[in-house]
Amino acid sequence: MTSQPIETDLQPSRTVAVVTLGCARNEVDSEELAGRLADGGWILVEDAGDADVAVVNTCGFVEQAKKDSIDALLEASDLKEHGRTQKVVAVGCLAERYGKELADQLPEADAVLGFDSYTDMSSHLRAILAGSTPEAHTPGDRRRLLPLSPVDRQAASTGVALPGHGADAVHHGVAQVPDLPEGVAPDSGPRVVRRRLDGRPWAPLKIASGCDRRCAFCAIPAFRGSFVSRRPADVLAEARWLVDQGVREVFLVSENSTSYGKDLGDLRLLESLVESLGEVEGLPRIRVSYLQPAEIRPGLIETLLAVPTVVPYFDISFQHASEPVLRRMRRFGSTEAFLALVEQIRAIRPDAGIRSNVIVGFPGETEEDVAELERFLTAARLDVVGVFGYSDEDGTEAEGYADKVDEDVVAERVARVQSLVDELMAQRAEERVGSVVEVLVESVERADGDSGGDADADAEVEVQGVGDEVEVVGRSPFQGPDVDGVTLLSYADGATLPRVGDLVRATVVASEGVDLVAEPLAEPPSPEPRTQQAPEPLEAGAER
């Protein structure tokens, strides 16, 4: 399925595919790029092989993500030999971070463009198709583009590219360009420069970009820049637009959501924002991601658990629990402090979901530090934990640290901690057996592979039928998208099936690792969501 582009008399429409790798923040950036390209007359296609230009939105966070991005670029370049594809353009974090270096090492990419090229991407692509070879992006520390003082950044940010903010089209909630193709913006209100690239019932919604923290292992602030909040009016306008596109859950994303509002003069603005989002008609679910433990305020926890449509879900970046390791990471906290935070949440909502990531093998980490991390994880009983082995990242402080842990020791510690968290996560899931949950349906499929009812056959979650049954896959409130497990609902053949986007109440009857198995209660599904048809999903560039 393709978009309805704005036709011009000056240039014929061309086709473009946007391939996305990496995190949900990158997905927002891709959808903004798609909106800009559709606005510029491009026809969006699902398959890069059907596109004149393949735009690969890369990830540059860790080594494996870099490799995946390069593989995606090479795969797209291969299409030039036997498909319609004429040009391959690298954008995104890897392109922003390495620029000319990437272009020199990967001649298969016809252009490497940085964030500053996003607002005029249509013109860039037309020039590239016409034979132009643009100069590759020259990387720089994007933190230097904005004032050091957060309160001075909003005014200065109007001249800085902030992917996912739509800053040139929506400024302080005022529409500047009213004439748009169907599906790119609502009929009235502020313009939203975004085009949905899949039909999922949830969507990421960016509330801020950049980060002011100086974690020793992280390069993100250097290529994403200093922290800048989006204005609440712009976030709310985009949320309403997403609802009009059939979205039932918005996933608030940023590099650090707990900093939201500090550059707008209000450190409690995240609380106000979720309260306002809770009043958006037709939006039954709001999920907040990436909370820094050192910045979590008691009032924030209480607000997130008080707004009825905000799911009880806390994505908290612990990274470790040993105080000495955290200090070397340029972070704050300890086992006792983190356990107190977990207890504060569960004292209000025992069923709240808490997920985190930890890094094992950081320079100087000892066996005692690993044991302390294991003590924390055992006591905290988090719902989901991602375990990552440390590796040096270009330009970070930790890259220059001594006392590096041998790679084989890092691998052994990762396996050891992963084994522990696998057991703990399975236990946590088992504790939910007998509870009643509300499941957001993401996929419906019969045992023979046919979709049931009005289900979206292209939903991203794969479902396997059992016998003559139909399985429905969705997520409970404490399960985040893609990485936190799913809830499986079984319907007998011939039963009335829910649709993708329905909310179904069910009783958890079993667990399978982090996944839950639940039986729907005998009650009608939630009211039918608004279903403006979104384009079919683009070709997946990597596992999200």
Short mmCIF file of N, CA and C in Angstrom, two decimals, residues 231-317:
data_model
loop_
_atom_site.label_atom_id
_atom_site.label_comp_id
_atom_site.label_asym_id
_atom_site.label_seq_id
_atom_site.Cartn_x
_atom_site.Cartn_y
_atom_site.Cartn_z
N ARG A 231 7.63 20.86 23.26
CA ARG A 231 6.56 21.59 23.95
C ARG A 231 5.36 20.66 24.17
N PRO A 232 4.73 20.75 25.35
CA PRO A 232 3.57 19.88 25.62
C PRO A 232 2.49 19.97 24.54
N ALA A 233 2.23 21.18 24.01
CA ALA A 233 1.18 21.33 23.00
C ALA A 233 1.49 20.51 21.77
N ASP A 234 2.78 20.42 21.40
CA ASP A 234 3.16 19.65 20.22
C ASP A 234 3.03 18.15 20.47
N VAL A 235 3.40 17.71 21.67
CA VAL A 235 3.25 16.30 22.03
C VAL A 235 1.78 15.90 22.03
N LEU A 236 0.93 16.75 22.60
CA LEU A 236 -0.50 16.45 22.66
C LEU A 236 -1.11 16.43 21.26
N ALA A 237 -0.69 17.35 20.39
CA ALA A 237 -1.21 17.37 19.03
C ALA A 237 -0.85 16.08 18.30
N GLU A 238 0.37 15.63 18.49
CA GLU A 238 0.78 14.39 17.82
C GLU A 238 0.07 13.18 18.41
N ALA A 239 -0.17 13.19 19.71
CA ALA A 239 -0.91 12.08 20.33
C ALA A 239 -2.31 11.99 19.75
N ARG A 240 -2.99 13.14 19.59
CA ARG A 240 -4.34 13.13 19.01
C ARG A 240 -4.29 12.63 17.57
N TRP A 241 -3.27 13.03 16.84
CA TRP A 241 -3.12 12.56 15.47
C TRP A 241 -2.93 11.05 15.42
N LEU A 242 -2.12 10.52 16.34
CA LEU A 242 -1.90 9.07 16.39
C LEU A 242 -3.20 8.33 16.68
N VAL A 243 -4.01 8.88 17.58
CA VAL A 243 -5.31 8.27 17.85
C VAL A 243 -6.15 8.24 16.58
N ASP A 244 -6.12 9.30 15.80
CA ASP A 244 -6.85 9.33 14.54
C ASP A 244 -6.34 8.28 13.55
N GLN A 245 -5.09 7.85 13.74
CA GLN A 245 -4.52 6.81 12.89
C GLN A 245 -4.82 5.41 13.40
N GLY A 246 -5.59 5.29 14.47
CA GLY A 246 -5.94 3.99 15.01
C GLY A 246 -5.08 3.52 16.15
N VAL A 247 -4.19 4.37 16.66
CA VAL A 247 -3.29 3.98 17.75
C VAL A 247 -4.06 3.92 19.07
N ARG A 248 -3.80 2.88 19.83
CA ARG A 248 -4.46 2.68 21.13
C ARG A 248 -3.50 2.84 22.31
N GLU A 249 -2.21 2.79 22.03
CA GLU A 249 -1.22 2.99 23.09
C GLU A 249 -0.10 3.85 22.55
N VAL A 250 0.22 4.95 23.24
CA VAL A 250 1.38 5.75 22.90
C VAL A 250 2.49 5.43 23.90
N PHE A 251 3.68 5.30 23.36
CA PHE A 251 4.86 4.93 24.12
C PHE A 251 5.77 6.14 24.15
N LEU A 252 5.80 6.87 25.26
CA LEU A 252 6.59 8.10 25.35
C LEU A 252 8.07 7.75 25.41
N VAL A 253 8.84 8.28 24.45
CA VAL A 253 10.24 7.91 24.34
C VAL A 253 11.12 9.15 24.34
N SER A 254 12.34 8.97 24.80
CA SER A 254 13.37 10.01 24.80
C SER A 254 14.65 9.33 25.27
N GLU A 255 15.75 10.08 25.33
CA GLU A 255 16.96 9.53 25.94
C GLU A 255 16.87 9.54 27.46
N ASN A 256 16.07 10.43 28.02
CA ASN A 256 15.94 10.54 29.48
C ASN A 256 14.63 11.24 29.81
N SER A 257 13.59 10.48 30.02
CA SER A 257 12.26 11.06 30.21
C SER A 257 12.14 11.81 31.53
N THR A 258 12.92 11.43 32.53
CA THR A 258 12.80 12.10 33.83
C THR A 258 13.33 13.53 33.79
N SER A 259 14.07 13.90 32.74
CA SER A 259 14.55 15.28 32.61
C SER A 259 13.53 16.17 31.91
N TYR A 260 12.42 15.60 31.46
CA TYR A 260 11.48 16.37 30.65
C TYR A 260 11.02 17.63 31.40
N GLY A 261 11.12 18.76 30.73
CA GLY A 261 10.64 20.02 31.28
C GLY A 261 11.69 20.88 31.93
N LYS A 262 12.90 20.34 32.16
CA LYS A 262 13.89 21.16 32.87
C LYS A 262 14.34 22.35 32.05
N ASP A 263 14.29 22.23 30.71
CA ASP A 263 14.64 23.35 29.84
C ASP A 263 13.44 24.26 29.57
N LEU A 264 12.28 23.87 30.09
CA LEU A 264 11.08 24.70 29.99
C LEU A 264 10.73 25.33 31.33
N GLY A 265 11.62 25.17 32.30
CA GLY A 265 11.44 25.81 33.59
C GLY A 265 10.50 25.10 34.54
N ASP A 266 10.22 23.80 34.29
CA ASP A 266 9.28 23.08 35.14
C ASP A 266 9.72 21.63 35.25
N LEU A 267 10.33 21.27 36.37
CA LEU A 267 10.81 19.92 36.57
C LEU A 267 9.69 18.91 36.80
N ARG A 268 8.47 19.41 36.98
CA ARG A 268 7.32 18.51 37.15
C ARG A 268 6.47 18.45 35.88
N LEU A 269 7.06 18.84 34.76
CA LEU A 269 6.26 18.92 33.54
C LEU A 269 5.88 17.53 33.02
N LEU A 270 6.68 16.51 33.29
CA LEU A 270 6.30 15.16 32.86
C LEU A 270 5.00 14.74 33.54
N GLU A 271 4.86 15.09 34.83
CA GLU A 271 3.61 14.77 35.53
C GLU A 271 2.43 15.48 34.86
N SER A 272 2.61 16.75 34.54
CA SER A 272 1.53 17.51 33.89
C SER A 272 1.22 16.95 32.51
N LEU A 273 2.27 16.54 31.79
CA LEU A 273 2.07 16.02 30.44
C LEU A 273 1.25 14.74 30.46
N VAL A 274 1.60 13.80 31.33
CA VAL A 274 0.84 12.54 31.33
C VAL A 274 -0.60 12.77 31.81
N GLU A 275 -0.80 13.74 32.69
CA GLU A 275 -2.16 14.06 33.10
C GLU A 275 -2.96 14.60 31.92
N SER A 276 -2.35 15.44 31.10
CA SER A 276 -3.03 15.98 29.92
C SER A 276 -3.26 14.88 28.88
N LEU A 277 -2.29 14.01 28.69
CA LEU A 277 -2.46 12.90 27.76
C LEU A 277 -3.58 11.97 28.22
N GLY A 278 -3.73 11.87 29.54
CA GLY A 278 -4.79 11.04 30.08
C GLY A 278 -6.18 11.53 29.74
N GLU A 279 -6.28 12.78 29.28
CA GLU A 279 -7.58 13.34 28.90
C GLU A 279 -7.82 13.28 27.39
N VAL A 280 -6.87 12.73 26.62
CA VAL A 280 -7.04 12.62 25.17
C VAL A 280 -8.09 11.56 24.87
N GLU A 281 -9.13 11.95 24.18
CA GLU A 281 -10.23 11.04 23.88
C GLU A 281 -9.76 9.93 22.95
N GLY A 282 -10.14 8.71 23.26
CA GLY A 282 -9.82 7.58 22.41
C GLY A 282 -8.44 7.00 22.62
N LEU A 283 -7.73 7.43 23.69
CA LEU A 283 -6.40 6.92 23.98
C LEU A 283 -6.42 6.17 25.31
N PRO A 284 -6.62 4.85 25.27
CA PRO A 284 -6.76 4.10 26.52
C PRO A 284 -5.45 3.74 27.20
N ARG A 285 -4.32 3.88 26.50
CA ARG A 285 -3.05 3.47 27.12
C ARG A 285 -1.93 4.46 26.84
N ILE A 286 -1.21 4.80 27.92
CA ILE A 286 -0.02 5.63 27.83
C ILE A 286 1.09 4.89 28.57
N ARG A 287 2.25 4.82 27.95
CA ARG A 287 3.39 4.12 28.55
C ARG A 287 4.60 5.05 28.52
N VAL A 288 5.33 5.12 29.61
CA VAL A 288 6.49 6.00 29.71
C VAL A 288 7.76 5.15 29.73
N SER A 289 8.75 5.55 28.97
CA SER A 289 10.00 4.79 28.92
C SER A 289 11.17 5.60 29.44
N TYR A 290 12.21 4.90 29.76
CA TYR A 290 13.54 5.39 30.09
C TYR A 290 13.56 6.45 31.19
N LEU A 291 13.44 5.95 32.40
CA LEU A 291 13.51 6.79 33.60
C LEU A 291 14.87 6.60 34.26
N GLN A 292 15.52 7.69 34.59
CA GLN A 292 16.80 7.63 35.30
C GLN A 292 16.52 7.50 36.80
N PRO A 293 17.06 6.47 37.47
CA PRO A 293 16.74 6.28 38.89
C PRO A 293 17.13 7.46 39.76
N ALA A 294 18.23 8.14 39.44
CA ALA A 294 18.68 9.26 40.26
C ALA A 294 17.76 10.47 40.13
N GLU A 295 16.89 10.49 39.12
CA GLU A 295 16.02 11.64 38.88
C GLU A 295 14.55 11.35 39.16
N ILE A 296 14.24 10.14 39.60
CA ILE A 296 12.84 9.79 39.84
C ILE A 296 12.37 10.42 41.15
N ARG A 297 11.35 11.23 41.05
CA ARG A 297 10.79 11.94 42.21
C ARG A 297 9.60 11.15 42.76
N PRO A 298 9.38 11.20 44.08
CA PRO A 298 8.20 10.52 44.64
C PRO A 298 6.91 10.96 43.96
N GLY A 299 6.79 12.24 43.67
CA GLY A 299 5.58 12.73 43.03
C GLY A 299 5.38 12.17 41.64
N LEU A 300 6.49 11.87 40.94
CA LEU A 300 6.38 11.29 39.61
C LEU A 300 5.81 9.88 39.69
N ILE A 301 6.31 9.09 40.61
CA ILE A 301 5.78 7.73 40.78
C ILE A 301 4.28 7.78 41.09
N GLU A 302 3.91 8.66 42.00
CA GLU A 302 2.50 8.75 42.39
C GLU A 302 1.62 9.17 41.22
N THR A 303 2.09 10.12 40.40
CA THR A 303 1.30 10.57 39.26
C THR A 303 1.17 9.47 38.22
N LEU A 304 2.28 8.79 37.89
CA LEU A 304 2.23 7.73 36.90
C LEU A 304 1.28 6.61 37.31
N LEU A 305 1.16 6.40 38.61
CA LEU A 305 0.26 5.34 39.09
C LEU A 305 -1.14 5.84 39.36
N ALA A 306 -1.36 7.16 39.29
CA ALA A 306 -2.68 7.72 39.58
C ALA A 306 -3.49 7.98 38.32
N VAL A 307 -2.83 8.31 37.21
CA VAL A 307 -3.55 8.57 35.96
C VAL A 307 -4.06 7.24 35.42
N PRO A 308 -5.37 7.06 35.28
CA PRO A 308 -5.93 5.74 34.94
C PRO A 308 -5.40 5.15 33.64
N THR A 309 -5.12 5.98 32.65
CA THR A 309 -4.69 5.44 31.36
C THR A 309 -3.18 5.26 31.26
N VAL A 310 -2.41 5.68 32.25
CA VAL A 310 -0.98 5.39 32.28
C VAL A 310 -0.78 4.00 32.87
N VAL A 311 -0.20 3.10 32.10
CA VAL A 311 -0.05 1.73 32.57
C VAL A 311 1.00 1.67 33.69
N PRO A 312 0.84 0.75 34.64
CA PRO A 312 1.80 0.61 35.74
C PRO A 312 3.07 -0.09 35.25
N TYR A 313 3.93 0.69 34.65
CA TYR A 313 5.12 0.15 33.98
C TYR A 313 6.26 1.13 34.18
N PHE A 314 7.40 0.64 34.65
CA PHE A 314 8.54 1.51 34.93
C PHE A 314 9.79 0.95 34.25
N ASP A 315 10.26 1.69 33.26
CA ASP A 315 11.48 1.35 32.53
C ASP A 315 12.60 2.17 33.15
N ILE A 316 13.36 1.55 34.05
CA ILE A 316 14.33 2.27 34.87
C ILE A 316 15.74 1.81 34.52
N SER A 317 16.60 2.75 34.23
CA SER A 317 17.96 2.46 33.79
C SER A 317 18.89 2.30 35.00
#
